[in-house]
Amino acid sequence: MKTGSSSSSIMDMFEQGKVLKVCAPMVRYSKLAFRSLVRKYNCDICFTPMIVATDFLRSVKARDSEFTTNERDRPLIVQFAAHDAQTLADAACAVAPFSDGVDLNCGCPQRWAMSAGYGACLINKPELVKDMVRHVRNQVDNPNYTASIKIRIHKDLRRTVDLCQKAESAGVSWITVHGRTSEERHQPVHYDAIKTIKESVSVPVIANGDIKYLRDVESTHQLTGVDGVMAARGLLANPAMFAGYEDTPLQCIWDWVDISIEQGTPFTCFHHHLIYMLERVSSQPERKVFNSLSSTSSVIDYLQNTYGTVEDLGT
């Protein structure tokens, strides 16, 4: 980890009046190499994958594998899973010199997280969330360092509004709302719920869910009035989405190859990202061949032979 200096707060970015474009926390995927890629294509803020705070504090190995960054990897939000205020505050203090804020995951619907007291079960514990936010605000000695939460919604939206207002009273910097309940997966996003939450608090609100193209950023803003929009699967399929590309451009694919080689990205991760990026622009037989490749050199040969190099674009 390298320390970075951030003279201004992320909160200043919200003041500029544009809708912020944010890369979501994604387990295994929103690591340093991918963050480096999306930052080349108009992504304003990136999140790390969710990190379990107790493991992070307990193990040097966990810290080294779960959290890597560099001086160009800013603004950066580190997302933690936690269910204890002091543990979250300790984890925040550990990463504060290398990041711009921490986010408490109150939205992960996976069974393992919920049964361990993490993720979406926290939306039913507003007093605990309030306590965790307050601990971070009180113990990180950088006034510009942010403490945010990422939530899902309740069926009874009054409970979600109450949660958000309690978090606001504890000093939460902003709130990301995934517009689905913890039981919902691919059902339509409840934009009306996000709008209601936005109107119920004075801190910035970021909308999450079903952002596939740049036009979805503006339409979500129009529907909800939010201050920012967060994308996950849309960015996996097209890391250049926020720059207005409909599908992953060839330049972006070769940028990913360069970044992965430079940073020593493990082959499985390198390959998986390319499988996502090429899904919309390749045929089924092409995908079958590509998915079976097993080395970086075979992937590079395939890309050159099938799509050409960036230099070929200019000829």
Short mmCIF file of C-alpha atoms in Angstrom, two decimals:
data_model
loop_
_atom_site.label_atom_id
_atom_site.label_comp_id
_atom_site.label_asym_id
_atom_site.label_seq_id
_atom_site.Cartn_x
_atom_site.Cartn_y
_atom_site.Cartn_z
CA MET A 1 0.00 0.00 0.00
CA LYS A 2 1.20 3.47 -0.80
CA THR A 3 -0.09 6.48 1.00
CA GLY A 4 -1.68 9.23 -1.01
CA SER A 5 -2.45 12.80 -0.15
CA SER A 6 -5.95 14.10 -0.72
CA SER A 7 -6.17 17.81 -0.09
CA SER A 8 -9.86 18.05 -0.90
CA SER A 9 -12.81 15.97 0.17
CA ILE A 10 -15.03 13.85 -2.02
CA MET A 11 -17.80 16.04 -0.64
CA ASP A 12 -16.44 18.89 -2.78
CA MET A 13 -17.20 16.78 -5.85
CA PHE A 14 -20.88 16.70 -4.94
CA GLU A 15 -20.88 20.50 -4.78
CA GLN A 16 -19.90 20.81 -8.44
CA GLY A 17 -23.42 20.08 -9.62
CA LYS A 18 -22.70 17.20 -12.00
CA VAL A 19 -24.07 13.70 -11.49
CA LEU A 20 -21.15 11.68 -10.14
CA LYS A 21 -20.35 8.36 -11.82
CA VAL A 22 -19.28 5.64 -9.42
CA CYS A 23 -17.83 2.13 -9.79
CA ALA A 24 -19.58 -0.21 -7.35
CA PRO A 25 -17.91 -2.51 -4.83
CA MET A 26 -17.75 -5.91 -6.56
CA VAL A 27 -16.36 -9.02 -4.89
CA ARG A 28 -13.28 -10.23 -6.83
CA TYR A 29 -13.77 -7.59 -9.53
CA SER A 30 -13.44 -3.97 -8.33
CA LYS A 31 -9.75 -4.43 -7.47
CA LEU A 32 -6.93 -2.03 -8.30
CA ALA A 33 -6.41 -3.10 -11.93
CA PHE A 34 -10.09 -2.73 -12.84
CA ARG A 35 -10.34 0.56 -10.95
CA SER A 36 -7.34 1.81 -12.94
CA LEU A 37 -9.18 0.92 -16.15
CA VAL A 38 -12.53 2.58 -15.40
CA ARG A 39 -10.78 5.73 -14.19
CA LYS A 40 -9.46 6.14 -17.76
CA TYR A 41 -13.09 6.28 -18.94
CA ASN A 42 -14.77 9.01 -16.86
CA CYS A 43 -15.43 7.13 -13.63
CA ASP A 44 -15.35 9.71 -10.80
CA ILE A 45 -15.17 7.50 -7.69
CA CYS A 46 -14.23 3.84 -7.20
CA PHE A 47 -15.04 1.41 -4.40
CA THR A 48 -12.92 -1.54 -3.32
CA PRO A 49 -14.63 -4.93 -3.09
CA MET A 50 -16.34 -5.52 0.26
CA ILE A 51 -13.75 -6.44 2.92
CA VAL A 52 -14.71 -8.18 6.18
CA ALA A 53 -13.36 -5.78 8.81
CA THR A 54 -12.54 -8.38 11.48
CA ASP A 55 -10.46 -10.48 9.05
CA PHE A 56 -8.74 -7.35 7.76
CA LEU A 57 -7.66 -6.31 11.24
CA ARG A 58 -6.69 -9.81 12.35
CA SER A 59 -4.47 -10.84 9.46
CA VAL A 60 -1.60 -9.17 7.59
CA LYS A 61 -2.18 -11.68 4.79
CA ALA A 62 -5.81 -10.55 4.51
CA ARG A 63 -4.75 -6.89 4.43
CA ASP A 64 -2.21 -7.50 1.68
CA SER A 65 -4.55 -9.59 -0.48
CA GLU A 66 -7.75 -7.61 0.08
CA PHE A 67 -6.45 -4.05 -0.18
CA THR A 68 -3.95 -2.87 -2.76
CA THR A 69 -3.79 0.66 -4.10
CA ASN A 70 -1.38 3.22 -5.54
CA GLU A 71 -1.08 7.00 -5.65
CA ARG A 72 -3.20 7.26 -8.83
CA ASP A 73 -6.06 5.22 -7.35
CA ARG A 74 -8.08 8.17 -6.06
CA PRO A 75 -10.73 9.09 -5.08
CA LEU A 76 -11.08 5.70 -3.38
CA ILE A 77 -13.70 4.38 -0.99
CA VAL A 78 -12.94 1.24 1.01
CA GLN A 79 -16.05 -0.79 1.71
CA PHE A 80 -16.22 -2.89 4.87
CA ALA A 81 -18.58 -5.53 6.19
CA ALA A 82 -18.90 -5.06 9.94
CA HIS A 83 -21.44 -5.40 12.74
CA ASP A 84 -19.48 -3.78 15.54
CA ALA A 85 -18.81 -0.05 15.77
CA GLN A 86 -15.28 -0.20 17.18
CA THR A 87 -14.17 -2.83 14.64
CA LEU A 88 -15.37 -0.62 11.79
CA ALA A 89 -13.68 2.44 13.29
CA ASP A 90 -10.39 0.52 13.74
CA ALA A 91 -10.53 -0.67 10.12
CA ALA A 92 -11.29 2.87 8.94
CA CYS A 93 -8.30 4.25 10.85
CA ALA A 94 -6.08 1.57 9.25
CA VAL A 95 -7.02 2.50 5.67
CA ALA A 96 -7.55 6.25 6.13
CA PRO A 97 -4.00 7.23 5.04
CA PHE A 98 -4.50 5.38 1.74
CA SER A 99 -8.09 6.31 0.83
CA ASP A 100 -10.73 9.04 0.85
CA GLY A 101 -13.47 7.34 2.83
CA VAL A 102 -15.00 4.13 4.13
CA ASP A 103 -18.41 2.69 3.34
CA LEU A 104 -20.43 0.33 5.50
CA ASN A 105 -22.08 -2.46 3.53
CA CYS A 106 -25.76 -2.59 4.53
CA GLY A 107 -26.92 -4.11 1.25
CA CYS A 108 -25.25 -7.46 0.54
CA PRO A 109 -28.12 -9.98 0.32
CA GLN A 110 -25.99 -13.14 0.28
CA ARG A 111 -26.96 -15.72 2.86
CA TRP A 112 -23.47 -16.05 4.39
CA ALA A 113 -23.27 -12.30 4.99
CA MET A 114 -26.74 -12.02 6.48
CA SER A 115 -26.22 -15.03 8.78
CA ALA A 116 -22.95 -13.50 10.03
CA GLY A 117 -24.74 -10.24 10.86
CA TYR A 118 -23.31 -8.34 7.89
CA GLY A 119 -24.80 -6.74 4.80
CA ALA A 120 -28.50 -6.25 4.25
CA CYS A 121 -29.55 -7.44 7.73
CA LEU A 122 -28.13 -4.13 9.02
CA ILE A 123 -30.99 -2.16 7.43
CA ASN A 124 -33.09 -3.63 10.24
CA LYS A 125 -30.67 -2.28 12.90
CA PRO A 126 -30.75 1.51 12.46
CA GLU A 127 -29.35 2.26 15.93
CA LEU A 128 -26.35 0.02 15.28
CA VAL A 129 -25.73 1.65 11.88
CA LYS A 130 -25.96 5.06 13.54
CA ASP A 131 -23.44 4.00 16.18
CA MET A 132 -21.02 2.63 13.55
CA VAL A 133 -21.15 5.82 11.48
CA ARG A 134 -20.59 7.95 14.58
CA HIS A 135 -17.58 5.88 15.67
CA VAL A 136 -15.88 6.36 12.29
CA ARG A 137 -16.60 10.08 12.25
CA ASN A 138 -15.25 10.51 15.78
CA GLN A 139 -12.12 8.36 15.45
CA VAL A 140 -10.63 9.11 12.02
CA ASP A 141 -8.73 12.34 12.56
CA ASN A 142 -9.18 13.72 9.04
CA PRO A 143 -12.21 16.01 8.72
CA ASN A 144 -12.34 15.41 4.95
CA TYR A 145 -12.52 11.62 5.34
CA THR A 146 -15.98 10.34 4.47
CA ALA A 147 -18.17 7.73 6.16
CA SER A 148 -20.95 6.47 3.92
CA ILE A 149 -23.41 3.57 3.85
CA LYS A 150 -24.75 1.44 1.00
CA ILE A 151 -28.23 0.07 1.62
CA ARG A 152 -31.12 -1.83 0.11
CA ILE A 153 -34.70 -0.81 0.74
CA HIS A 154 -37.47 -2.22 2.95
CA LYS A 155 -40.87 -3.25 1.67
CA ASP A 156 -42.14 -0.60 4.08
CA LEU A 157 -40.23 2.42 2.85
CA ARG A 158 -40.88 4.34 6.07
CA ARG A 159 -38.34 2.06 7.75
CA THR A 160 -35.73 2.91 5.10
CA VAL A 161 -36.35 6.63 5.50
CA ASP A 162 -35.99 6.25 9.28
CA LEU A 163 -32.68 4.38 8.81
CA CYS A 164 -31.33 7.08 6.48
CA GLN A 165 -32.38 9.92 8.77
CA LYS A 166 -30.76 8.21 11.76
CA ALA A 167 -27.54 7.75 9.76
CA GLU A 168 -27.69 11.40 8.76
CA SER A 169 -28.02 12.45 12.40
CA ALA A 170 -24.85 10.47 13.15
CA GLY A 171 -22.92 12.36 10.48
CA VAL A 172 -23.10 10.04 7.46
CA SER A 173 -21.42 11.69 4.46
CA TRP A 174 -23.70 10.23 1.80
CA ILE A 175 -25.94 7.22 1.18
CA THR A 176 -25.96 4.81 -1.75
CA VAL A 177 -29.35 3.21 -2.33
CA HIS A 178 -29.73 -0.01 -4.28
CA GLY A 179 -33.37 0.29 -5.26
CA ARG A 180 -34.37 -3.28 -4.47
CA THR A 181 -35.26 -5.19 -1.30
CA SER A 182 -32.87 -7.83 0.01
CA GLU A 183 -35.15 -10.53 -1.48
CA GLU A 184 -35.17 -9.01 -4.97
CA ARG A 185 -32.50 -9.85 -7.55
CA HIS A 186 -33.43 -8.95 -11.13
CA GLN A 187 -36.79 -7.30 -10.53
CA PRO A 188 -37.16 -3.70 -11.75
CA VAL A 189 -35.47 -1.03 -9.63
CA HIS A 190 -37.82 0.98 -7.41
CA TYR A 191 -36.89 4.47 -8.60
CA ASP A 192 -39.80 5.97 -6.67
CA ALA A 193 -38.26 4.65 -3.43
CA ILE A 194 -34.88 6.19 -4.26
CA LYS A 195 -36.62 9.49 -5.01
CA THR A 196 -38.44 9.39 -1.66
CA ILE A 197 -35.18 8.74 0.21
CA LYS A 198 -33.44 11.56 -1.67
CA GLU A 199 -36.23 13.94 -0.65
CA SER A 200 -36.06 12.78 2.99
CA VAL A 201 -32.40 13.59 3.72
CA SER A 202 -30.09 16.53 3.07
CA VAL A 203 -26.90 14.50 2.46
CA PRO A 204 -26.05 13.37 -1.10
CA VAL A 205 -27.70 10.19 -2.38
CA ILE A 206 -26.28 7.82 -5.02
CA ALA A 207 -28.59 5.48 -6.95
CA ASN A 208 -27.57 1.89 -7.72
CA GLY A 209 -29.21 -0.74 -9.90
CA ASP A 210 -29.54 -1.50 -13.63
CA ILE A 211 -27.14 1.14 -14.98
CA LYS A 212 -26.09 -0.35 -18.33
CA TYR A 213 -25.39 2.71 -20.53
CA LEU A 214 -24.43 6.35 -20.06
CA ARG A 215 -28.00 7.38 -20.93
CA ASP A 216 -29.18 5.44 -17.84
CA VAL A 217 -27.15 7.84 -15.67
CA GLU A 218 -29.16 10.83 -16.88
CA SER A 219 -32.53 9.03 -16.87
CA THR A 220 -31.94 7.83 -13.28
CA HIS A 221 -31.01 11.36 -12.25
CA GLN A 222 -34.18 12.72 -13.89
CA LEU A 223 -36.37 10.10 -12.20
CA THR A 224 -34.90 10.43 -8.70
CA GLY A 225 -32.97 13.70 -8.36
CA VAL A 226 -29.92 11.82 -7.02
CA ASP A 227 -26.43 13.29 -6.82
CA GLY A 228 -24.65 10.30 -8.33
CA VAL A 229 -25.16 6.94 -10.00
CA MET A 230 -23.31 3.69 -9.25
CA ALA A 231 -22.81 0.87 -11.76
CA ALA A 232 -21.66 -2.72 -11.25
CA ARG A 233 -22.51 -5.25 -13.98
CA GLY A 234 -22.83 -2.48 -16.57
CA LEU A 235 -19.18 -1.54 -16.00
CA LEU A 236 -18.06 -5.17 -16.04
CA ALA A 237 -19.64 -5.56 -19.48
CA ASN A 238 -18.28 -2.22 -20.68
CA PRO A 239 -15.67 -0.44 -18.54
CA ALA A 240 -15.88 2.54 -20.95
CA MET A 241 -19.63 2.95 -20.35
CA PHE A 242 -19.30 6.22 -18.42
CA ALA A 243 -17.40 7.72 -21.38
CA GLY A 244 -20.45 7.14 -23.59
CA TYR A 245 -19.44 3.96 -25.45
CA GLU A 246 -22.33 1.57 -26.17
CA ASP A 247 -20.04 -1.48 -26.09
CA THR A 248 -16.45 -2.04 -24.95
CA PRO A 249 -14.17 -0.30 -27.48
CA LEU A 250 -11.03 -2.05 -28.72
CA GLN A 251 -8.88 0.62 -27.06
CA CYS A 252 -10.38 -0.29 -23.68
CA ILE A 253 -9.70 -4.00 -24.21
CA TRP A 254 -6.03 -3.33 -24.96
CA ASP A 255 -5.85 -0.87 -22.04
CA TRP A 256 -6.99 -3.75 -19.82
CA VAL A 257 -4.28 -6.02 -21.24
CA ASP A 258 -1.63 -3.36 -20.56
CA ILE A 259 -2.83 -2.62 -17.02
CA SER A 260 -3.10 -6.32 -16.15
CA ILE A 261 0.42 -7.07 -17.36
CA GLU A 262 1.81 -4.01 -15.59
CA GLN A 263 0.12 -4.86 -12.29
CA GLY A 264 0.58 -8.63 -12.44
CA THR A 265 -3.14 -9.42 -12.42
CA PRO A 266 -3.70 -13.18 -11.90
CA PHE A 267 -4.74 -14.93 -15.12
CA THR A 268 -8.19 -15.99 -13.88
CA CYS A 269 -9.13 -12.40 -13.02
CA PHE A 270 -7.58 -11.04 -16.24
CA HIS A 271 -9.51 -13.62 -18.32
CA HIS A 272 -12.84 -13.25 -16.47
CA HIS A 273 -12.91 -9.50 -17.05
CA LEU A 274 -12.32 -10.01 -20.77
CA ILE A 275 -15.11 -12.61 -20.91
CA TYR A 276 -17.48 -9.95 -19.55
CA MET A 277 -16.14 -7.23 -21.88
CA LEU A 278 -16.39 -9.35 -25.03
CA GLU A 279 -19.80 -10.88 -24.30
CA ARG A 280 -21.84 -8.28 -26.22
CA VAL A 281 -19.41 -7.94 -29.13
CA SER A 282 -18.60 -11.58 -29.89
CA SER A 283 -20.51 -14.54 -31.35
CA GLN A 284 -21.26 -17.74 -29.45
CA PRO A 285 -18.55 -19.76 -31.30
CA GLU A 286 -16.03 -16.98 -30.60
CA ARG A 287 -16.97 -16.95 -26.93
CA LYS A 288 -16.61 -20.72 -26.69
CA VAL A 289 -13.04 -20.53 -28.04
CA PHE A 290 -12.11 -17.50 -25.94
CA ASN A 291 -13.52 -18.91 -22.71
CA SER A 292 -11.36 -22.04 -23.09
CA LEU A 293 -8.06 -20.14 -23.34
CA SER A 294 -5.70 -20.80 -20.45
CA SER A 295 -2.73 -18.43 -20.69
CA THR A 296 -2.12 -14.71 -21.05
CA SER A 297 -0.14 -15.24 -24.26
CA SER A 298 -2.95 -17.27 -25.86
CA VAL A 299 -5.44 -14.54 -24.93
CA ILE A 300 -3.24 -11.82 -26.47
CA ASP A 301 -2.77 -13.89 -29.66
CA TYR A 302 -6.53 -14.44 -29.87
CA LEU A 303 -7.31 -10.73 -29.42
CA GLN A 304 -4.76 -9.71 -32.07
CA ASN A 305 -6.01 -12.27 -34.57
CA THR A 306 -9.72 -11.68 -33.97
CA TYR A 307 -9.98 -7.94 -33.31
CA GLY A 308 -6.61 -6.50 -34.28
CA THR A 309 -4.49 -4.05 -32.33
CA VAL A 310 -5.26 -0.44 -31.54
CA GLU A 311 -2.76 0.53 -34.26
CA ASP A 312 -4.92 -1.31 -36.79
CA LEU A 313 -7.79 1.08 -36.01
CA GLY A 314 -5.84 3.90 -37.58
CA THR A 315 -5.09 2.06 -40.83
#
